[in-house]
Amino acid sequence: MQTAAHVLREADPLPQPYLLFLGDVVEPGYAKTAFGLRDWARERCVGEFACEGAKVSAGLPAMTPAQARMSGAKAMVIGVANPGGRIPASWVPQLVQALEAGLDLIGGMHARLSGIEPLRNAALVLGRRLIDVRDPPAAIAVASGRKRSGKRLLTVGTDCALGKKYTALTLARELRARGIDADFRASGQTGILIAGEGMPLDAVVVDFAAGAAETLSPDADPAHWDVIEGQGSLFHPAYAGVSMALLHGSQPDVVVVCHQPGRTHVLGYPGFAMPSLEDTIELTLRLGARTNPAIRCAGISLNTGELDADAAQRVIEDTGSRLGLPVADPIRGGDALSRLVDACLA
Amino acid sequence: MQTAAHVLREADPLPQPYLLFLGDVVEPGYAKTAFGLRDWARERCVGEFACEGAKVSAGLPAMTPAQARMSGAKAMVIGVANPGGRIPASWVPQLVQALEAGLDLIGGMHARLSGIEPLRNAALVLGRRLIDVRDPPAAIAVASGRKRSGKRLLTVGTDCALGKKYTALTLARELRARGIDADFRASGQTGILIAGEGMPLDAVVVDFAAGAAETLSPDADPAHWDVIEGQGSLFHPAYAGVSMALLHGSQPDVVVVCHQPGRTHVLGYPGFAMPSLEDTIELTLRLGARTNPAIRCAGISLNTGELDADAAQRVIEDTGSRLGLPVADPIRGGDALSRLVDACLA
């Protein structure tokens, strides 16, 4: 049986297009993996499939696994991110149905597909693959520190879960829209599902974490850009080691700092105040210079989703004049985003 | 079959005392694990055992596994750290002999004891344990950032392999000699063998690395000191993530910075100049303050093993006056070491 480890090691992308599986989800918040795929990989999603009683749709054509297979789907992706990352027993019949229809299964949850016996048996009998994108490659080298060719941009954050992936996806799209050869490089499970490949950085053994980041953005054409999805925050009491290893291994030429205005404390850590943008920029450049002395900060990505348009506009302008840097909310786009992209390329 | 994971999870120390196994080593440098155990855990080592043709001794009584068992030994420890961390097939008869004599086997090498079929079979049949101290516990929590009771000292380095473990062992010994309740907390395999317990930090998945460091030095009496073995360096292109996670999770009140005068580049990384002591102190305090705002640097531990006594004395004095901090070589000891210990307790 192959795993994501195999897929990544062999630089063999995930089987696509996908059928998105929505389980029995009734809360839209738990379907954000499916929504991310719909938003960023729509052309690689043929439809969606759910259990009886599910109340959430990603707005794609509903179809059975067999219909999806007929429409060209190669794999069914679990599009659910529920608390605890569990795969309930009630989903197993639908998952087996997908295997029987000729689809591989792809999961990015904490629970491993290969840990569920009926799936393992069905996959074995049917010759299908169970791919857990949280499984890192088996053989990752220790980081060498060797400077690689090509350009790199890394999104870094003042905290977790405030838009680093979305920002990287947007910047990669904007670069390509300008005719620049650019790849989004995924470092987390949803990003990997969207990109079809990547490195589940937070699942790597810490001694190899910087090496894993080096593997994620290999040597490239001098004019090529890798836009790398950041993880965690250098100020996070649990995940700063992840961010440090990703920064060193990515050797970014450019960083874009991601922040959510109004967030006062690290998510889930009420004892830890958010760092300022100024401190985040300064520390990131200082640490990043160890593996790329030419590192610079191009600007700021603000997640203003909780603000109305006027308030968002105000905080974007205020932050820009305070820091003297381009500031944009990638979801709001506009001229601000265009100036941020200009600054990345400057 | 139990593993180190079990041992650590259950807070059950390694089976002791030990018989030290020297394999077929002819180079003293490859026996440094055995030498470390002799130097730091002499009272828990009943003797040594080697293959025919071995040319290195740790100076302990030579005995067979059966004799060692009669003398109270509970386990045979592989005291060899050869290039590649391999367990050659030629050692297997002696390892099985130890299992047959009633000893558990403990290894800290890259190769896992449990990966060798004849050992696995013999252990199963005989009811003995194969303990790989590089295997981290199975269930480590994500770091909470919660401030723990008790005092903590962390040795940090300008690079790998320049005396962080030796410094921590020395400082723990000196604290105990002053009647202070202090524990050496091991974060690497040799340290774990010496302490009989600990956390193989570099083998932990990066998301849990700071959490593993929290586990390593739990809540303690307010007057108790944990003296924690550092890993890597915040300036290391491959291992800075390890050092960052260990710093955040350890929440040290005191750091002692370890350095080898004359080393110009990171070991094995000729493109990376060594950081200065000043930069190392400043960055360590800045980052460490995130989880313990009261962090301070008590002084410097210099590894002057490559210098003669006069040159060592000179560099110790020069460094001390330059930084305005106590500086000592723990191996040379003396008043300088005493002043460094004073500063740790100040």
XYZ file of C-alpha atoms in Angstrom:
692
model
C 0.000 0.000 0.000
C 1.340 3.407 -0.906
C 1.115 6.427 1.328
C 1.646 10.133 0.958
C 5.231 9.397 1.905
C 5.588 7.553 -1.355
C 3.758 10.245 -3.271
C 6.014 12.983 -1.958
C 9.230 11.043 -2.146
C 8.652 10.239 -5.765
C 7.501 13.780 -6.570
C 4.378 12.087 -7.834
C 1.379 14.388 -7.327
C -1.814 13.254 -5.620
C -4.318 11.429 -7.866
C -6.680 14.047 -9.376
C -9.315 15.230 -10.116
C -11.093 14.807 -6.797
C -14.556 13.969 -5.549
C -15.062 15.942 -2.310
C -16.523 14.007 0.620
C -18.523 16.029 3.139
C -19.314 13.268 5.628
C -22.310 14.034 7.798
C -21.312 17.629 8.466
C -23.983 20.047 9.626
C -21.654 22.957 10.581
C -20.157 24.853 7.618
C -17.024 25.549 9.721
C -16.131 21.861 9.674
C -16.193 21.718 5.863
C -13.434 24.258 5.371
C -11.139 21.751 3.682
C -13.804 21.192 1.018
C -14.389 24.942 0.706
C -10.633 25.522 0.296
C -10.500 22.955 -2.487
C -13.547 24.486 -4.170
C -12.006 27.972 -3.958
C -8.459 27.098 -4.991
C -8.649 23.891 -6.999
C -12.133 24.114 -8.550
C -10.930 22.779 -11.901
C -9.667 19.661 -10.136
C -12.912 18.892 -8.274
C -15.600 17.057 -10.272
C -18.254 17.060 -7.573
C -19.242 16.387 -3.984
C -20.644 13.439 -2.045
C -22.068 13.242 1.473
C -23.775 10.911 3.936
C -27.533 10.987 4.431
C -28.382 13.881 6.723
C -25.426 16.094 5.883
C -26.491 19.728 5.787
C -23.496 21.424 4.197
C -22.700 21.776 0.498
C -19.636 23.165 -1.225
C -21.881 24.063 -4.141
C -20.421 21.460 -6.497
C -22.521 18.925 -8.441
C -23.686 16.149 -6.099
C -22.710 12.720 -7.377
C -21.998 9.186 -6.241
C -18.456 7.837 -6.326
C -19.382 5.761 -9.377
C -20.681 8.849 -11.192
C -17.569 10.762 -10.174
C -15.348 7.991 -11.525
C -17.270 8.183 -14.824
C -16.595 11.948 -14.808
C -12.880 11.304 -14.518
C -12.321 11.530 -10.732
C -9.277 9.592 -9.529
C -9.678 10.034 -5.773
C -12.175 10.972 -3.100
C -10.848 13.557 -0.651
C -12.200 13.865 2.877
C -13.199 17.524 2.877
C -14.004 17.678 6.565
C -11.925 19.054 9.415
C -13.915 18.148 12.524
C -12.755 18.615 16.118
C -10.257 15.913 17.010
C -9.696 15.014 13.362
C -11.679 11.772 13.703
C -13.066 9.539 10.988
C -16.404 8.302 12.458
C -17.448 4.714 11.859
C -20.592 6.051 10.166
C -18.475 7.276 7.219
C -16.835 3.926 6.520
C -19.560 2.566 4.167
C -19.272 5.692 1.978
C -15.475 5.500 2.020
C -15.588 1.826 1.008
C -18.110 2.741 -1.682
C -15.536 5.141 -3.155
C -12.822 2.467 -3.146
C -15.231 0.059 -4.833
C -16.022 2.669 -7.469
C -12.334 2.784 -8.374
C -11.301 5.886 -6.459
C -8.279 6.214 -4.171
C -8.944 7.841 -0.799
C -7.088 10.925 0.425
C -7.283 12.163 4.004
C -5.683 15.027 5.840
C -7.172 14.392 9.261
C -5.440 13.444 12.446
C -6.906 9.937 12.193
C -5.150 7.899 9.517
C -7.166 6.181 6.784
C -4.710 3.311 6.973
C -5.552 2.889 10.652
C -9.116 1.815 9.851
C -9.244 -1.902 9.207
C -12.225 -2.103 6.814
C -10.598 0.558 4.639
C -7.238 -1.179 4.751
C -8.805 -4.466 3.747
C -10.918 -2.947 0.975
C -7.956 -1.020 -0.425
C -5.820 -4.149 -0.423
C -8.440 -6.291 -2.138
C -9.349 -3.609 -4.667
C -5.802 -2.391 -5.339
C -6.645 1.152 -4.295
C -4.490 3.585 -2.332
C -5.132 5.157 1.076
C -3.166 8.407 1.114
C -2.726 10.289 4.379
C -1.265 13.672 3.500
C -0.135 14.188 7.105
C 2.435 11.409 6.704
C 5.775 12.965 5.829
C 8.223 11.250 3.486
C 10.219 8.483 5.142
C 13.640 9.734 4.079
C 14.202 13.451 4.643
C 17.778 14.709 4.807
C 19.110 16.991 7.537
C 19.212 20.570 6.186
C 22.399 21.418 4.319
C 22.037 25.201 4.396
C 23.159 25.275 0.745
C 21.734 28.271 -1.128
C 19.330 27.123 -3.837
C 18.633 28.790 -7.157
C 15.344 30.544 -7.902
C 13.332 33.061 -5.870
C 11.386 32.273 -2.709
C 8.609 34.025 -0.831
C 7.465 32.818 2.601
C 4.325 33.952 4.388
C 4.999 34.316 8.120
C 2.476 35.052 10.828
C 2.037 36.779 14.133
C 0.020 33.669 15.101
C -1.570 30.502 13.728
C -4.791 30.494 11.703
C -4.885 34.041 10.380
C -4.283 33.701 6.661
C -0.783 32.485 5.812
C -2.059 29.806 3.420
C -4.644 32.061 1.828
C -2.045 34.807 1.395
C 0.447 32.442 -0.239
C -2.227 31.068 -2.584
C -3.291 34.592 -3.543
C 0.256 35.825 -4.132
C 1.097 32.763 -6.252
C -2.061 33.381 -8.308
C -1.229 37.078 -8.730
C 2.332 36.308 -9.798
C 1.079 33.847 -12.409
C -1.471 36.413 -13.582
C 1.481 38.666 -14.348
C 3.067 35.952 -16.441
C 5.598 34.972 -13.793
C 6.495 31.318 -13.358
C 5.366 30.711 -9.758
C 4.407 27.711 -7.621
C 2.442 27.603 -4.404
C 4.378 25.339 -2.006
C 2.153 23.737 0.601
C 3.432 23.004 4.101
C 0.135 21.883 5.681
C -2.508 19.313 4.873
C -5.157 21.563 3.299
C -2.499 23.271 1.210
C -1.189 19.886 0.097
C -4.682 18.823 -1.010
C -5.024 22.078 -2.951
C -1.581 21.944 -4.551
C -1.725 18.192 -5.061
C 1.701 17.895 -3.399
C 3.768 19.403 -0.614
C 5.300 18.720 2.773
C 3.316 18.196 6.004
C 5.925 20.158 7.904
C 4.413 19.930 11.359
C 4.517 16.121 11.216
C 8.255 15.919 10.535
C 10.730 14.894 13.259
C 12.273 18.115 14.552
C 15.864 17.242 13.590
C 14.718 17.030 9.971
C 12.256 19.924 9.901
C 14.582 22.455 8.239
C 15.654 19.728 5.818
C 12.004 19.094 4.975
C 11.601 22.802 4.218
C 14.629 22.634 1.921
C 13.038 19.693 0.102
C 9.778 21.609 -0.318
C 11.310 24.357 -2.473
C 14.075 22.764 -4.528
C 16.495 24.425 -6.926
C 14.629 26.199 -9.715
C 15.116 28.504 -12.667
C 16.569 31.850 -11.488
C 13.377 33.654 -12.532
C 11.037 31.128 -10.888
C 9.196 31.958 -7.645
C 8.208 29.499 -4.972
C 5.481 30.985 -2.774
C 5.717 28.985 0.442
C 2.869 28.542 2.916
C 4.065 29.530 6.391
C 3.322 27.684 9.640
C 2.862 28.850 13.208
C 4.707 31.906 14.480
C 8.154 32.615 15.869
C 6.345 33.946 18.951
C 4.128 30.905 19.486
C 4.825 29.069 22.764
C 4.232 25.662 21.143
C 5.060 26.068 17.461
C 7.955 28.529 17.223
C 10.288 25.624 16.442
C 8.195 24.784 13.367
C 8.339 28.400 12.188
C 12.085 28.629 12.829
C 12.849 25.465 10.866
C 10.582 26.538 7.992
C 12.204 29.989 7.872
C 15.757 28.606 7.846
C 15.007 25.858 5.341
C 12.968 28.056 3.005
C 15.753 30.657 2.648
C 13.177 33.246 1.587
C 14.219 36.275 -0.439
C 10.937 37.891 0.532
C 8.605 37.503 3.479
C 5.046 38.785 3.769
C 3.874 39.073 7.371
C 0.296 37.939 8.000
C -1.786 39.326 10.843
C -5.357 39.664 12.050
C -6.103 43.158 13.393
C -7.908 43.010 16.702
C -6.546 39.665 17.800
C -5.050 40.437 21.189
C -3.759 37.030 22.289
C -2.318 33.925 20.710
C -5.205 31.646 19.737
C -5.817 29.265 22.629
C -3.072 30.845 24.754
C -4.683 33.652 26.738
C -1.450 34.201 28.694
C 0.435 35.183 25.541
C -0.122 38.621 24.026
C 0.172 38.896 20.250
C 3.528 40.223 19.056
C 3.546 43.529 17.206
C 4.041 43.609 13.455
C 7.235 45.592 14.019
C 8.701 42.902 16.290
C 7.588 40.154 13.928
C 9.245 41.794 10.942
C 12.452 42.512 12.823
C 12.805 39.027 14.333
C 11.917 37.277 11.069
C 14.506 39.226 9.105
C 17.143 38.724 11.757
C 16.644 34.957 11.969
C 16.043 34.492 8.249
C 19.282 36.284 7.388
C 21.159 33.280 8.767
C 20.359 31.252 5.641
C 19.616 34.123 3.235
C 21.313 37.425 4.067
C 19.296 39.116 1.274
C 15.946 38.472 3.021
C 13.534 41.418 3.066
C 9.948 42.091 4.104
C 7.793 43.143 1.133
C 4.709 44.011 3.142
C 1.806 42.939 5.289
C -1.237 40.771 4.667
C -4.116 41.646 6.969
C -7.070 39.368 7.589
C -9.889 41.901 7.959
C -12.708 39.394 7.638
C -14.236 40.483 10.920
C -14.335 44.185 9.953
C -16.714 46.090 7.689
C -15.334 47.605 4.503
C -14.685 51.052 5.995
C -12.971 49.749 9.101
C -10.899 47.373 6.969
C -9.849 50.200 4.674
C -8.853 52.282 7.681
C -6.725 49.602 9.335
C -5.031 48.789 6.025
C -4.139 52.467 5.500
C -3.106 53.079 9.105
C -0.884 50.001 9.186
C 0.689 50.997 5.876
C 1.564 54.503 7.001
C 2.795 53.304 10.387
C 5.168 50.728 8.883
C 5.947 52.411 5.569
C 5.140 49.149 3.778
C 2.444 47.963 1.355
C -0.491 46.437 3.232
C -3.388 44.474 1.721
C -6.114 42.043 2.609
C -5.785 39.361 -0.097
C -9.507 38.602 0.121
C -10.405 42.253 -0.515
C -7.755 42.525 -3.231
C -7.782 45.755 -5.193
C -4.956 48.233 -5.723
C -3.544 47.480 -2.281
C -2.959 43.843 -3.270
C -1.429 44.961 -6.534
C 1.030 47.200 -4.677
C 1.922 44.345 -2.332
C 2.697 42.141 -5.334
C 4.772 44.968 -6.848
C 6.775 45.134 -3.623
C 7.365 41.370 -3.616
C 8.886 41.649 -7.080
C 10.786 44.913 -6.477
C 7.642 -5.771 23.941
C 8.254 -2.531 25.774
C 10.275 0.324 24.388
C 11.808 3.518 25.705
C 8.483 5.095 24.855
C 6.903 3.005 27.551
C 9.708 3.693 29.971
C 9.447 7.443 29.545
C 5.680 7.614 29.418
C 5.394 5.752 32.677
C 8.169 7.842 34.267
C 9.810 4.494 34.901
C 13.599 4.912 34.834
C 15.839 2.699 32.725
C 16.735 -0.664 34.293
C 19.978 -0.209 36.266
C 22.755 -0.873 37.111
C 24.329 -1.374 33.705
C 26.875 -3.628 32.092
C 28.643 -1.537 29.417
C 29.079 -3.182 26.030
C 32.088 -2.020 23.998
C 31.472 -4.081 20.853
C 34.598 -4.571 18.753
C 35.753 -0.985 19.079
C 39.412 -0.204 18.420
C 39.123 3.618 18.377
C 38.601 5.246 21.787
C 36.561 8.017 20.111
C 33.823 5.535 19.276
C 33.452 4.468 22.910
C 32.482 7.895 24.179
C 29.045 6.739 25.318
C 30.730 4.180 27.601
C 33.209 6.808 28.801
C 30.365 9.215 29.555
C 28.605 6.555 31.621
C 31.840 5.717 33.453
C 32.463 9.414 34.203
C 28.919 10.388 35.188
C 27.172 7.212 36.324
C 30.069 5.125 37.667
C 28.036 3.902 40.642
C 25.442 2.496 38.254
C 27.909 0.555 36.058
C 28.976 -2.844 37.359
C 31.447 -3.646 34.619
C 32.249 -3.860 30.917
C 32.011 -6.518 28.230
C 33.404 -6.590 24.701
C 33.786 -8.792 21.640
C 37.025 -10.664 20.940
C 39.511 -8.246 19.398
C 38.147 -5.078 20.967
C 41.006 -2.759 21.902
C 39.246 -0.145 24.038
C 38.430 -0.324 27.736
C 36.476 2.038 29.940
C 38.589 0.835 32.851
C 35.752 -1.036 34.547
C 35.959 -4.687 35.665
C 35.654 -6.989 32.641
C 32.870 -9.511 33.075
C 30.476 -11.698 31.121
C 26.769 -10.861 31.070
C 26.155 -13.781 33.450
C 28.739 -12.441 35.890
C 27.252 -8.964 35.578
C 23.794 -10.332 36.321
C 25.191 -12.002 39.432
C 26.659 -8.614 40.419
C 23.223 -7.019 40.173
C 23.232 -5.637 36.622
C 19.744 -5.225 35.163
C 20.649 -4.201 31.608
C 23.490 -4.135 29.108
C 23.993 -0.752 27.471
C 25.599 -0.392 24.064
C 28.394 2.014 24.938
C 29.503 2.570 21.360
C 28.746 5.511 19.075
C 30.219 4.464 15.745
C 29.815 6.353 12.437
C 26.336 5.740 11.067
C 25.073 4.443 14.401
C 24.987 0.857 13.136
C 24.723 -2.368 15.116
C 26.969 -4.806 13.182
C 25.856 -8.414 12.795
C 29.058 -9.453 14.568
C 27.697 -8.039 17.849
C 24.456 -10.001 17.768
C 25.784 -13.155 19.540
C 27.037 -11.034 22.473
C 23.761 -9.106 22.597
C 21.774 -12.359 22.652
C 24.148 -13.651 25.327
C 23.149 -10.673 27.504
C 19.447 -11.358 26.988
C 20.023 -15.016 27.871
C 21.844 -13.971 31.033
C 18.735 -12.097 32.138
C 19.719 -8.575 31.131
C 17.565 -6.126 29.189
C 19.312 -4.351 26.294
C 19.516 -0.567 26.009
C 20.672 1.168 22.851
C 21.038 4.810 21.898
C 22.236 4.315 18.350
C 20.549 5.281 15.128
C 19.862 1.593 14.403
C 17.076 0.268 16.594
C 17.593 -2.875 18.667
C 13.999 -3.798 17.900
C 14.824 -3.687 14.183
C 17.147 -6.698 14.482
C 15.178 -9.906 14.155
C 17.351 -12.274 16.225
C 17.232 -9.778 19.107
C 13.495 -9.328 18.765
C 12.948 -13.066 18.808
C 15.281 -13.680 21.749
C 13.727 -10.848 23.764
C 10.253 -12.205 23.096
C 11.130 -15.768 24.051
C 13.110 -14.721 27.130
C 10.738 -11.985 28.291
C 13.452 -9.350 28.121
C 13.149 -5.717 26.969
C 14.835 -3.987 24.042
C 14.932 -0.302 24.935
C 15.883 2.247 22.287
C 16.390 5.552 24.081
C 16.032 7.445 20.792
C 12.345 6.506 20.655
C 10.299 9.346 22.125
C 7.135 8.703 24.143
C 4.105 7.957 21.993
C 1.828 10.545 23.585
C 3.394 13.981 24.018
C 1.090 16.961 24.426
C 1.397 20.200 22.488
C 3.123 22.802 24.677
C 0.772 24.743 26.933
C 3.119 27.602 27.777
C 1.938 27.367 31.389
C 4.602 28.539 33.842
C 5.788 25.643 35.991
C 7.009 25.773 39.567
C 10.678 25.221 40.452
C 13.868 26.679 38.998
C 15.318 25.776 35.618
C 18.734 26.168 34.049
C 19.295 25.423 30.345
C 22.677 25.100 28.673
C 22.593 26.670 25.211
C 25.316 26.585 22.592
C 26.874 28.552 19.808
C 26.964 25.213 17.944
C 26.497 21.475 18.370
C 29.046 19.226 20.089
C 30.915 21.702 22.244
C 29.946 20.807 25.797
C 26.279 21.514 26.558
C 25.720 18.073 28.107
C 29.002 18.101 30.041
C 28.253 21.612 31.316
C 24.770 20.648 32.487
C 26.086 17.517 34.221
C 28.808 19.542 35.937
C 26.451 22.288 37.070
C 23.944 19.754 38.426
C 26.756 18.033 40.342
C 28.028 21.360 41.727
C 24.545 22.383 42.815
C 24.066 19.092 44.625
C 27.504 19.478 46.226
C 26.165 22.691 47.726
C 23.215 20.848 49.167
C 20.762 22.088 46.569
C 18.082 19.731 45.296
C 18.971 19.532 41.590
C 18.322 17.130 38.716
C 20.162 16.790 35.445
C 17.505 16.616 32.714
C 18.713 14.756 29.631
C 17.526 15.742 26.152
C 19.802 13.449 24.112
C 20.568 9.758 24.086
C 23.887 9.733 25.976
C 22.426 12.034 28.595
C 19.399 9.754 28.918
C 21.649 6.733 29.496
C 23.536 8.693 32.159
C 20.451 10.034 33.893
C 18.493 6.821 33.441
C 15.609 8.815 32.010
C 14.929 11.848 29.829
C 13.530 12.960 26.502
C 15.186 12.285 23.114
C 14.199 15.731 21.956
C 15.614 15.607 18.431
C 13.452 12.559 17.648
C 10.149 14.239 18.517
C 7.739 15.428 15.815
C 8.270 19.179 15.493
C 4.715 20.168 16.477
C 5.282 18.475 19.841
C 8.912 19.466 20.427
C 8.187 22.339 22.836
C 5.631 20.121 24.571
C 8.297 17.424 24.969
C 10.567 20.005 26.582
C 7.756 20.928 28.979
C 7.366 17.246 29.891
C 11.099 16.929 30.530
C 11.127 19.436 33.412
C 7.790 19.134 35.198
C 6.472 21.181 38.108
C 8.769 20.896 41.105
C 9.385 22.282 44.559
C 10.058 26.049 44.348
C 13.640 25.509 45.588
C 14.360 22.630 43.194
C 16.610 23.115 40.150
C 16.322 21.265 36.868
C 19.565 21.552 34.929
C 18.538 20.869 31.348
C 20.879 19.595 28.636
C 20.694 21.897 25.614
C 20.556 20.816 21.964
C 21.835 22.407 18.769
C 22.032 26.176 18.445
C 19.621 28.955 17.533
C 22.097 29.814 14.750
C 22.351 26.307 13.317
C 21.017 26.043 9.745
C 19.554 22.579 10.413
C 18.817 22.416 14.139
C 17.691 25.899 15.197
C 14.112 24.623 15.384
C 15.188 22.053 17.992
C 16.917 24.741 20.051
C 13.959 27.108 19.776
C 11.454 24.481 20.923
C 13.719 23.402 23.793
C 14.199 27.025 24.892
C 10.476 27.823 24.840
C 9.429 24.586 26.509
C 12.151 24.672 29.177
C 11.169 28.172 30.380
C 14.666 28.600 31.851
C 15.261 31.091 34.639
C 18.961 30.870 33.866
C 20.933 30.023 30.743
C 24.631 29.216 30.539
C 26.039 29.705 27.043
C 28.480 27.030 25.886
C 31.191 27.732 23.333
C 34.458 26.374 21.993
C 37.060 29.115 21.502
C 38.771 28.845 18.145
C 35.902 27.169 16.345
C 35.320 29.433 13.363
C 32.472 27.684 11.550
C 29.479 25.571 12.418
C 30.600 21.936 12.569
C 30.051 20.416 9.140
C 28.747 23.711 7.693
C 31.780 25.591 6.339
C 29.499 28.262 4.836
C 28.211 29.283 8.271
C 30.429 31.363 10.545
C 30.030 30.796 14.275
C 27.841 33.370 16.022
C 29.469 35.581 18.631
C 28.814 34.964 22.315
C 27.237 38.427 22.505
C 24.732 37.614 19.741
C 24.004 34.212 21.253
C 23.272 35.678 24.680
C 21.119 38.462 23.278
C 19.051 36.230 20.970
C 18.611 33.529 23.610
C 17.337 36.002 26.197
C 15.064 37.680 23.697
C 13.461 34.443 22.520
C 13.439 32.808 25.947
C 11.631 35.776 27.469
C 8.551 34.716 25.520
C 7.876 31.880 27.968
C 9.861 33.193 30.952
C 10.280 36.981 31.103
C 12.674 36.551 34.073
C 15.260 34.657 31.977
C 18.875 35.748 32.482
C 22.331 34.601 31.383
C 24.466 33.544 34.369
C 27.680 33.088 32.425
C 29.693 31.193 29.868
C 31.035 27.648 29.704
C 34.106 27.379 27.483
C 35.400 24.099 26.092
C 39.166 24.727 26.168
C 40.143 21.106 25.645
C 42.276 21.980 22.632
C 44.271 24.656 24.480
C 47.122 24.341 26.968
C 46.529 25.530 30.531
C 47.961 29.018 29.975
C 46.045 29.665 26.780
C 42.875 28.344 28.420
C 43.337 30.612 31.418
C 43.865 33.568 29.084
C 40.750 32.954 26.981
C 38.637 32.391 30.104
C 39.819 35.708 31.587
C 39.575 37.643 28.336
C 36.050 36.396 27.674
C 35.015 37.229 31.217
C 36.255 40.796 31.080
C 34.834 41.327 27.600
C 31.348 40.168 28.585
C 31.357 41.103 32.257
C 30.129 37.595 33.119
C 31.558 34.588 34.965
C 33.352 32.247 32.551
C 34.607 28.743 33.311
C 35.667 25.527 31.649
C 33.750 22.888 33.613
C 36.480 20.321 32.955
C 39.155 22.615 34.402
C 36.842 23.589 37.272
C 38.460 25.667 40.004
C 37.380 29.064 41.299
C 36.045 30.069 37.907
C 33.533 27.231 38.009
C 32.604 28.130 41.542
C 31.891 31.727 40.497
C 29.779 30.480 37.575
C 27.708 28.382 39.986
C 27.366 31.405 42.304
C 26.028 33.409 39.377
C 23.508 30.692 38.477
C 22.126 30.887 41.999
C 22.337 34.685 42.356
